[in-house]
CSV table of C-alpha atoms in Angstrom, one decimal:
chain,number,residue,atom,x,y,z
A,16,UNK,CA,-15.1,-11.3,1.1
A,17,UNK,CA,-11.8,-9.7,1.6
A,18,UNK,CA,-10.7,-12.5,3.7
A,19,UNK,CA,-11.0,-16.3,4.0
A,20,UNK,CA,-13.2,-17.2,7.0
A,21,UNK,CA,-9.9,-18.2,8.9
A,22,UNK,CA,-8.5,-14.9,9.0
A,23,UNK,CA,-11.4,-12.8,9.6
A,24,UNK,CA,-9.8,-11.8,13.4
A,25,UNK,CA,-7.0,-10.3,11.2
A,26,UNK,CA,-6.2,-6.8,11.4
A,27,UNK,CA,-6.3,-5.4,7.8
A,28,UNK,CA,-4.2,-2.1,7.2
A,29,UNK,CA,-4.1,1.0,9.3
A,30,UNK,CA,-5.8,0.0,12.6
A,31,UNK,CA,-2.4,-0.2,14.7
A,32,UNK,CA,-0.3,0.3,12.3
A,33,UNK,CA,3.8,0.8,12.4
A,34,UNK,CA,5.0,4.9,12.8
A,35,UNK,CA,5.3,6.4,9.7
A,36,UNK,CA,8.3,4.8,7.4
A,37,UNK,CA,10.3,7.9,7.0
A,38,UNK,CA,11.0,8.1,10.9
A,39,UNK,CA,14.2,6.4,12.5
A,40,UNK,CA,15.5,5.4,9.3
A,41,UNK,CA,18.5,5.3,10.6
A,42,UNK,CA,18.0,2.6,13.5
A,43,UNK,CA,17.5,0.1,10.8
A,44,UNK,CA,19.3,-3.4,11.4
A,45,UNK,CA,22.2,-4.0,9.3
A,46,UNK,CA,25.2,-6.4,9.4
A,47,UNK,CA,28.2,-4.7,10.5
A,48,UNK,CA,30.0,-5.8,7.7
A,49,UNK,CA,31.2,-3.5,4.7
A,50,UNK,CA,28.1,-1.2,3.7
A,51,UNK,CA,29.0,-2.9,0.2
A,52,UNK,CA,28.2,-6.0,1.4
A,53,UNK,CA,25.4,-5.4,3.7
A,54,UNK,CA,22.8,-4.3,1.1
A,55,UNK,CA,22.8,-8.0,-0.3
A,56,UNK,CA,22.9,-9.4,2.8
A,57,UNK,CA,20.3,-12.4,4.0
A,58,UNK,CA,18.4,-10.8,7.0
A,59,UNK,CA,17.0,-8.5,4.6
A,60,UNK,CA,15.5,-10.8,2.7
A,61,UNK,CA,12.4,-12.9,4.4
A,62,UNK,CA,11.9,-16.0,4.3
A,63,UNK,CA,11.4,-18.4,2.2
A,64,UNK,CA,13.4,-16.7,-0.5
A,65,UNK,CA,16.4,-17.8,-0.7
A,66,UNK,CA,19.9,-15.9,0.5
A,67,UNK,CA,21.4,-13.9,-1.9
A,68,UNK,CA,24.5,-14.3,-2.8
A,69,UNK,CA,27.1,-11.7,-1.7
A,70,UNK,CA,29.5,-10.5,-3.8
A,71,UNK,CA,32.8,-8.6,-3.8
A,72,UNK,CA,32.5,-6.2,-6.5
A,73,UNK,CA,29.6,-3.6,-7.8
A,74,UNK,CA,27.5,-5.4,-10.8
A,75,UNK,CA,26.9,-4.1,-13.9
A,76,UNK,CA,24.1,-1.8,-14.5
A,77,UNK,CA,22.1,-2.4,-17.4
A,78,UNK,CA,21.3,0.2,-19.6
A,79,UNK,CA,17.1,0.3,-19.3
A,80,UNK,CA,15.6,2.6,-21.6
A,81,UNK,CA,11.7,4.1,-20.2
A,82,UNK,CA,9.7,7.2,-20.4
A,83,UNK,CA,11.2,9.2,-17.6
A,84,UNK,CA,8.6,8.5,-14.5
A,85,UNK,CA,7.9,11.5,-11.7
A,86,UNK,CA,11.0,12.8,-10.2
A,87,UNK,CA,12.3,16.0,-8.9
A,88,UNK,CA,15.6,17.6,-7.2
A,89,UNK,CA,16.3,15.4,-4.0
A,90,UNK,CA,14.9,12.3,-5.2
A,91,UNK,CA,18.3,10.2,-5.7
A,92,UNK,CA,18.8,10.7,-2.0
A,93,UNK,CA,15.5,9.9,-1.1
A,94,UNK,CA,16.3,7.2,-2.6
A,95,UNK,CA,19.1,6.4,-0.8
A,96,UNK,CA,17.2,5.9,2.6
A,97,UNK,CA,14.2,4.0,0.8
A,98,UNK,CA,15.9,1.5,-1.2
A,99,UNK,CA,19.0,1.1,1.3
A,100,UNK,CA,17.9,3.0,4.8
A,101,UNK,CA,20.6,4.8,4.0
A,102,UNK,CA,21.6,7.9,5.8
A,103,UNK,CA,24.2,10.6,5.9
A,104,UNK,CA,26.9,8.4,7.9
A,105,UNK,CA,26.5,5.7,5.8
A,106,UNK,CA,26.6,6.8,2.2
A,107,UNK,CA,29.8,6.9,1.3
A,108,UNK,CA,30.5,3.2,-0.1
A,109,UNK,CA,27.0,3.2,-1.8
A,110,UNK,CA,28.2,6.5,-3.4
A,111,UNK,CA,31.3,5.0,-5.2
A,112,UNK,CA,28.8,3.0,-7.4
A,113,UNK,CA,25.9,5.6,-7.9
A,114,UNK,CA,28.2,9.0,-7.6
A,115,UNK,CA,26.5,12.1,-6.0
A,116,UNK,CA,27.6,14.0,-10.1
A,117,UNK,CA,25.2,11.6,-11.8
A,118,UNK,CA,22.2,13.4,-13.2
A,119,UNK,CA,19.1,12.6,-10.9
A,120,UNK,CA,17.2,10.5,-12.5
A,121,UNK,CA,20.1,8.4,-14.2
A,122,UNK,CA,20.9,8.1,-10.1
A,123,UNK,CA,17.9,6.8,-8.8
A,124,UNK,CA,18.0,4.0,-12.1
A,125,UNK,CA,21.6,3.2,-10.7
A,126,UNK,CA,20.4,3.0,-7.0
A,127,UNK,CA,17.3,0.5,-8.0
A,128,UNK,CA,19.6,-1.7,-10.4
A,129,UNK,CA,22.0,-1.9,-7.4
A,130,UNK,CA,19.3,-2.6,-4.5
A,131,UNK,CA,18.1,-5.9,-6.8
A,132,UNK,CA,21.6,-6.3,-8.4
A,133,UNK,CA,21.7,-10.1,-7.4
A,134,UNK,CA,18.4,-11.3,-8.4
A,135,UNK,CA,17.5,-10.3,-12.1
A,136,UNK,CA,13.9,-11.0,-12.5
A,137,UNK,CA,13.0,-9.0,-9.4
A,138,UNK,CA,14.9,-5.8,-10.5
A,139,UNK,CA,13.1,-6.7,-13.9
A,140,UNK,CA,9.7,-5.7,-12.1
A,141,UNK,CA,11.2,-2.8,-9.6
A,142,UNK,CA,11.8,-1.5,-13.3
A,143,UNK,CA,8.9,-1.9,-14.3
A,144,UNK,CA,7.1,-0.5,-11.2
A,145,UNK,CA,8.8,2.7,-11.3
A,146,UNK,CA,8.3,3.2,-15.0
A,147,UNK,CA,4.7,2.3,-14.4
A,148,UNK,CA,4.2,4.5,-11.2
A,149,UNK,CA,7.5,6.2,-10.3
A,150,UNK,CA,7.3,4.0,-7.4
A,151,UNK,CA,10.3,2.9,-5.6
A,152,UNK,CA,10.5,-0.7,-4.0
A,153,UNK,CA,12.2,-0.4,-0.9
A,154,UNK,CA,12.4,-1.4,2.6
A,155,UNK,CA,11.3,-0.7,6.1
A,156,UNK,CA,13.3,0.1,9.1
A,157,UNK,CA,13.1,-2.4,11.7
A,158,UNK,CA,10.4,-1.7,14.5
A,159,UNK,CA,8.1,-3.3,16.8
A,160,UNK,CA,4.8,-2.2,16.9
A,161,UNK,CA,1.5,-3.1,18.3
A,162,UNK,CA,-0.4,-6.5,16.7
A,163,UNK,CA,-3.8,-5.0,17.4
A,164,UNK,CA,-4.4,-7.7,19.9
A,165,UNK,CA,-3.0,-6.5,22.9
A,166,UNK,CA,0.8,-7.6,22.3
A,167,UNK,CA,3.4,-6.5,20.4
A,168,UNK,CA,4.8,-7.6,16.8
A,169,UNK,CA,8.7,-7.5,15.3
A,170,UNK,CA,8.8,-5.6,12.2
A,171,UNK,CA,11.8,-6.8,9.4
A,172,UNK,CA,13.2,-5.2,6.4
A,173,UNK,CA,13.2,-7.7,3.3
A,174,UNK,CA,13.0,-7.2,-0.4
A,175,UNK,CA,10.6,-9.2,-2.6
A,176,UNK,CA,12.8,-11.2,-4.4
A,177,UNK,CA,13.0,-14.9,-4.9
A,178,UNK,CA,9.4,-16.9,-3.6
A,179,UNK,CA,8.3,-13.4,-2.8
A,180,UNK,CA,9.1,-11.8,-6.1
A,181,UNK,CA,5.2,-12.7,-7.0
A,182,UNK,CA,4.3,-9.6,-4.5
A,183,UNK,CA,5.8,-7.3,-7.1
A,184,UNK,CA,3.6,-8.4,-10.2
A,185,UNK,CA,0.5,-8.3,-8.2
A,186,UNK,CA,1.7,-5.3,-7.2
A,187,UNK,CA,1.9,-4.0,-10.9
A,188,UNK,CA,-1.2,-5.8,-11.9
A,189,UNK,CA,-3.1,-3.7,-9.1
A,190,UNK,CA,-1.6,0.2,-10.4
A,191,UNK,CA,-2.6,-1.1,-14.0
A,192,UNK,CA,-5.9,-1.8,-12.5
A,193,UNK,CA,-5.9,1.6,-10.8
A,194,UNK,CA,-4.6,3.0,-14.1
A,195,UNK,CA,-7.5,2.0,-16.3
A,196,UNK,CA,-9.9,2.8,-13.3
A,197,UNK,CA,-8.8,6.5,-13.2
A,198,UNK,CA,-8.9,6.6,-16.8
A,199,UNK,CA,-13.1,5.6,-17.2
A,200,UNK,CA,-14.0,8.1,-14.4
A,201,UNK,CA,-11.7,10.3,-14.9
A,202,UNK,CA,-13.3,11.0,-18.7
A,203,UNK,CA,-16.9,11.8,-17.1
A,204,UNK,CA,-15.3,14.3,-14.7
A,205,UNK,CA,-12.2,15.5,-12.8
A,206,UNK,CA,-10.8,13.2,-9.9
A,207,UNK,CA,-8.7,14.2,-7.1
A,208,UNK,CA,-8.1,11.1,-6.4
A,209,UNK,CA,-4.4,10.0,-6.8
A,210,UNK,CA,-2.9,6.2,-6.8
A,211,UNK,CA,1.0,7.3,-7.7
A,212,UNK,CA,3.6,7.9,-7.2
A,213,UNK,CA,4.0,6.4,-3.4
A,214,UNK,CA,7.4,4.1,-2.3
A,215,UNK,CA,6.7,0.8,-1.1
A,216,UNK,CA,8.3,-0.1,2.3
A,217,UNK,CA,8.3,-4.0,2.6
A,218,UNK,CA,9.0,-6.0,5.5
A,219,UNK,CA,8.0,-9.0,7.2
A,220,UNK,CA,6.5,-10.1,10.2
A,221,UNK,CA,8.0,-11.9,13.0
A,222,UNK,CA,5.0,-13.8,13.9
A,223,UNK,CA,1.7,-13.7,12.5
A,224,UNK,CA,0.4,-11.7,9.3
A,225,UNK,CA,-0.6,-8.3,10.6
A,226,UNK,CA,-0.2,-5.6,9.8
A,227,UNK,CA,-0.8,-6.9,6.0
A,228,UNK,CA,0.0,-3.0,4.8
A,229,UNK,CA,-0.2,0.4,6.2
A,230,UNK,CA,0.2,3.6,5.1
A,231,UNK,CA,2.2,7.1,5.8
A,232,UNK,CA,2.6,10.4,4.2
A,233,UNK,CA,3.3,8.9,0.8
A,234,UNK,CA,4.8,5.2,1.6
A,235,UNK,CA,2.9,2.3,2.0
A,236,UNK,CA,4.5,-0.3,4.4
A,237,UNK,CA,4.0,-4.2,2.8
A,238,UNK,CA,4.1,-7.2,4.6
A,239,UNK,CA,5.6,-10.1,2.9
A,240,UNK,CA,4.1,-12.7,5.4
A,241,UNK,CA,0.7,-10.4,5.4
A,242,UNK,CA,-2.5,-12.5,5.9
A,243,UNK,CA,-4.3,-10.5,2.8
A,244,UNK,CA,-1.5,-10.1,0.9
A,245,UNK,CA,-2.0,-13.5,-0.7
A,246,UNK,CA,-3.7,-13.1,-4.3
A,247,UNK,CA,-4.0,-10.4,-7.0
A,248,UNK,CA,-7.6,-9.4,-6.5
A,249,UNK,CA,-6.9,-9.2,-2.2
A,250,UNK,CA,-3.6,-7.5,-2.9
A,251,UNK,CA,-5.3,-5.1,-5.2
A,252,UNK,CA,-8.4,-4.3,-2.8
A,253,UNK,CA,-6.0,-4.1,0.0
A,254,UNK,CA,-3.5,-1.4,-1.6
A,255,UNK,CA,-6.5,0.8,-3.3
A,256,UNK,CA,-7.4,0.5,0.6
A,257,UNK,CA,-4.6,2.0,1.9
A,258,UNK,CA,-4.1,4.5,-1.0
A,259,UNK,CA,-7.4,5.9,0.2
A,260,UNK,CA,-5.7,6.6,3.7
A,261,UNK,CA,-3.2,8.4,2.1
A,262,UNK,CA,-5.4,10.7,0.0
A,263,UNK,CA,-7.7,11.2,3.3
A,264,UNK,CA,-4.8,12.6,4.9
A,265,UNK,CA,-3.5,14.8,2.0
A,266,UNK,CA,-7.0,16.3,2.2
A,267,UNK,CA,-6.5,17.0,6.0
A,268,UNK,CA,-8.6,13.8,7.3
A,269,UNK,CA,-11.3,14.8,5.0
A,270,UNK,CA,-12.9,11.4,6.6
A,271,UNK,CA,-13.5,12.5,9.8
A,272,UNK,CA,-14.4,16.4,8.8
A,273,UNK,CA,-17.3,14.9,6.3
A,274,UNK,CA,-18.1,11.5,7.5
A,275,UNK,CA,-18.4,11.5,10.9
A,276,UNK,CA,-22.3,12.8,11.3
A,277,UNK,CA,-22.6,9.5,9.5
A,278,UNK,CA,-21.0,7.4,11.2
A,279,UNK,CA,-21.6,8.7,14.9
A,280,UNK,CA,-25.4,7.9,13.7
A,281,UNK,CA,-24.8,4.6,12.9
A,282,UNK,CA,-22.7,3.4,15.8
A,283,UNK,CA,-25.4,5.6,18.5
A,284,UNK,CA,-28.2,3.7,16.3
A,285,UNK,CA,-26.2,0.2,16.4
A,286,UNK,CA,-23.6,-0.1,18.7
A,287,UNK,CA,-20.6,-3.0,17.8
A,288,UNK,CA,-23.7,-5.7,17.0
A,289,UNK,CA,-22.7,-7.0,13.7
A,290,UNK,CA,-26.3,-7.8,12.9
A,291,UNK,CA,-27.5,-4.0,13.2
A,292,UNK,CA,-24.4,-2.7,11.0
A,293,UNK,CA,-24.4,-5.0,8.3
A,294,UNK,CA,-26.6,-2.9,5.8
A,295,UNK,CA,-24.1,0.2,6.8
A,296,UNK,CA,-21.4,-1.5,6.2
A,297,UNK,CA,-19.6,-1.4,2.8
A,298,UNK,CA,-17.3,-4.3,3.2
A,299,UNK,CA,-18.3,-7.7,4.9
A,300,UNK,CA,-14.6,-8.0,6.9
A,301,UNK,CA,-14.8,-8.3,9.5
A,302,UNK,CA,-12.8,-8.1,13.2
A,303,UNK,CA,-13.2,-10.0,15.9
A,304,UNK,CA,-16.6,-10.5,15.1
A,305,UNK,CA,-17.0,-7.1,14.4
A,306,UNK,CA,-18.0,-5.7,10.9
A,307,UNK,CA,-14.9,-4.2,10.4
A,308,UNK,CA,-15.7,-0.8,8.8
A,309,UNK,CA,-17.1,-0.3,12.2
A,310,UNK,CA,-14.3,-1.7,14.6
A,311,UNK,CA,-13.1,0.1,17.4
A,312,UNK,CA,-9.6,0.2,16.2
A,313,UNK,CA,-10.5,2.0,13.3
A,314,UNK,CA,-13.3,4.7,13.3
A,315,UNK,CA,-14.3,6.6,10.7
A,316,UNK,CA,-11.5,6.6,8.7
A,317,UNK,CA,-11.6,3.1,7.9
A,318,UNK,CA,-15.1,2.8,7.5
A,319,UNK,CA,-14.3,5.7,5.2
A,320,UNK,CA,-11.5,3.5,3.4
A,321,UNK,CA,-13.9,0.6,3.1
A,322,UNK,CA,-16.6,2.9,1.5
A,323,UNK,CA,-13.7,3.8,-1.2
A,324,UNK,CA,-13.0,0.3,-1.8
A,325,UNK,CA,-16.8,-0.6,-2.1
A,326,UNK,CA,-16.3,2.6,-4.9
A,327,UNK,CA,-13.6,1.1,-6.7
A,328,UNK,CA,-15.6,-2.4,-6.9
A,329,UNK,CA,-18.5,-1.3,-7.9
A,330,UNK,CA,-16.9,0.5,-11.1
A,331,UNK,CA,-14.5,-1.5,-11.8
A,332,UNK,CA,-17.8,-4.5,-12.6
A,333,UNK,CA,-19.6,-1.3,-14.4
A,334,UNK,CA,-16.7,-0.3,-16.6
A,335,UNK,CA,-15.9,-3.8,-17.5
A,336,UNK,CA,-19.6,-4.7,-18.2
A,337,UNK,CA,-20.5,-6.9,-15.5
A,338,UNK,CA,-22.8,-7.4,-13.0
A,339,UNK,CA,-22.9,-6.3,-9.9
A,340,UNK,CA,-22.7,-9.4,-7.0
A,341,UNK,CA,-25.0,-7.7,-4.3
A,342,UNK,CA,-27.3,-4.8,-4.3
A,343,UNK,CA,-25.6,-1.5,-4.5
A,344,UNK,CA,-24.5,0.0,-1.9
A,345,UNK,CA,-25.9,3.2,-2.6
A,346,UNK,CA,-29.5,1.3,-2.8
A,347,UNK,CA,-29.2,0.4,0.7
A,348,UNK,CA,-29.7,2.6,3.8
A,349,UNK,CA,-30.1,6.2,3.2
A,350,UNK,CA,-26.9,6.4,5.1
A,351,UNK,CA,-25.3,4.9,2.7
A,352,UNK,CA,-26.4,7.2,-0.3
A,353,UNK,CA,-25.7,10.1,1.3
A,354,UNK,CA,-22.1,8.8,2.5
A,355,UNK,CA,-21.5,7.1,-1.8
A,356,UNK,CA,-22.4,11.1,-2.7
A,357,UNK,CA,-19.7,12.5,-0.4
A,358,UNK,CA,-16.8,10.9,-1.4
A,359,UNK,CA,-17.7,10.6,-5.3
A,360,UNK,CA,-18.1,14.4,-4.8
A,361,UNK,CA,-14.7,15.2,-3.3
A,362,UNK,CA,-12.3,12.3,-4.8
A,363,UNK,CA,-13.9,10.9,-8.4
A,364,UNK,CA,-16.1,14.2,-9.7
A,365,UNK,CA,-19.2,13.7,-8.7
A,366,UNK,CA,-19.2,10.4,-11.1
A,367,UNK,CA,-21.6,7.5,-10.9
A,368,UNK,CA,-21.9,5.1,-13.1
A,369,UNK,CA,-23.8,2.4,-10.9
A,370,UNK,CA,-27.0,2.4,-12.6
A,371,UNK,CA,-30.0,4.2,-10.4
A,372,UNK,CA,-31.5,2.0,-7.6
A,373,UNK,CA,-34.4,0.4,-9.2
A,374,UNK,CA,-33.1,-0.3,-12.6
């Protein structure tokens, strides 16, 4: 299951999730202090880590050598706004340490070993994650959205650095997952499919643990208090998740243009009783009761994401030589093979390597 039997009520990723990251990045909370200052401040850092310490002058920047990750003209300033929420009136400090001049890519290295200058082990792994994905570990503007229950929840920037530095290796361990997932598939047949490279916005909830990720354009938001986000393995299914969102969206709600016929059936056939669409369902989450590939909230495009995370399992055990836990899904409903053809067609090549229902 993807979540302990006391959090089954909790809404997973995109089902009421925050507006997309890259709007109102200038509304973001900061101290009105010296912008110097402010970008090692406390409130951006959630509890329980501990308050940085602020200090006076710029640090250091190491010198760290790595193959030269995904980049392109503009990215130092994008930069900017996701590691700092930085925007034009408020640049001009954090441009005396990482100068406009500096060649882009030698930028963005300055901007990350600035963002994490205090707390070396974390900008340790932001390293690593960008070499790795070319993904930048920043921060999301302060917002209040809906909690999917009716009410409203406070949305804070934080970094993941001190007790919450353990977000950024799971984090890692997940695109490494992805990595050598991409690579089995990928050498039977062509996949659209892409995990990287996206920006991480991370925050923290006010109260509660929802939303535990989300995902825009080509950020994915990351709760530091989010119910799943609480292990490697429910980190990893819960990003791969969400990575699915973006690529349906990329491929103009492919989801809803291919899946719906599919779905519609199911819910005219079944309704919202969790008995009936159980066999359909490719996760057993559920929401309020409800299986949650089939919640309200979500429609087809989450059932859709569960059905790419059902995917991703089902290899992974095949490519690593073990057994499946449950039937396949594939060997269930007819609905089901028909919807596992669809999306192995259009993301992962046509590729199955789930052995034929039967065997």
């Amino acid at each position: 299951m993807r979540l302990a039997p006391a959090l089954l009520a909790v809404l997973l990723s995109a089902c009421g999730a925050p507006s997309a990251p890259d709007r109102g990045l200038g509304e973001a909370a900061a101290p009105r202090a010296s912008f110097l200052a402010s970008v090692r401040s406390a409130p951006e850092d959630a509890p329980p880590s501990a308050p940085p310490s602020a200090a006076s002058s710029a640090p250091a920047l190491p010198s760290i050598p790595a193959p030269k990750p995904p980049s392109g003209e503009g990215r130092a300033e994008a930069a900017e706004r996701v590691l700092f929420l930085a925007t034009h009136l408020r640049t001009d400090d954090l441009r005396k340490v990482c100068p406009a001049a500096m060649e882009e890519e030698a930028r963005v290295r300055c901007l990350l070993s600035f963002r994490y200058a205090d707390d070396a082990a974390s900008r340790e792994l932001v390293f690593t994650l960008y070499n790795e994905t070319g993904s930048l570990a920043g921060l999301l503007p302060e917002e209040t959205t809906s909690d999917g229950r009716g009410g409203k929840v406070r949305l804070l920037p934080a970094r993941p650095v001190g007790a919450n530095r353990q977000h950024l290796s799971w984090i890692i361990e997940a695109f490494r997952s992805y990595k050598s997932f991409a690579a089995a598939v990928g050498a039977r047949g062509p996949i659209s499919f892409r995990d990287r490279p996206v920006d991480f916005r991370f925050f923290y909830s006010e109260k509660g643990g929802m939303p535990s990720a989300f995902a825009a354009t080509r950020n994915i938001g990351y709760n530091l208090f989010g119910a799943l986000n609480m292990s490697d393995v429910t980190v990893r299914d819960t990003l791969f998740h969400e990575l699915f969102h973006l690529n349906d969206g990329w491929r103009g709600d492919w989801s809803r243009r291919a899946l719906a016929p599919i779905y519609d059936e199911i819910i005219a056939r079944c309704g919202r009783r969790s008995a009936c669409l159980s066999p359909y369902a490719p996760t057993d989450t559920k929401i309020a009761g409800v299986v949650y590939a089939f919640a309200p909230q979500g429609g087809v495009r989450e059932y859709a994401a569960e059905l790419a995370l059902r995917y991703f399992r089902e290899h992974r055990l095949v490519i690593d030589n073990e057994p499946l836990p449950a039937r396949a899904f594939k060997c269930g409903p007819a609905e089901n093979a028909a919807a596992w053809k669809l999306l192995s067609d259009e993301f992962f090549g046509g590729v199955d390597l789930v052995p034929p229902c039967g065997e």
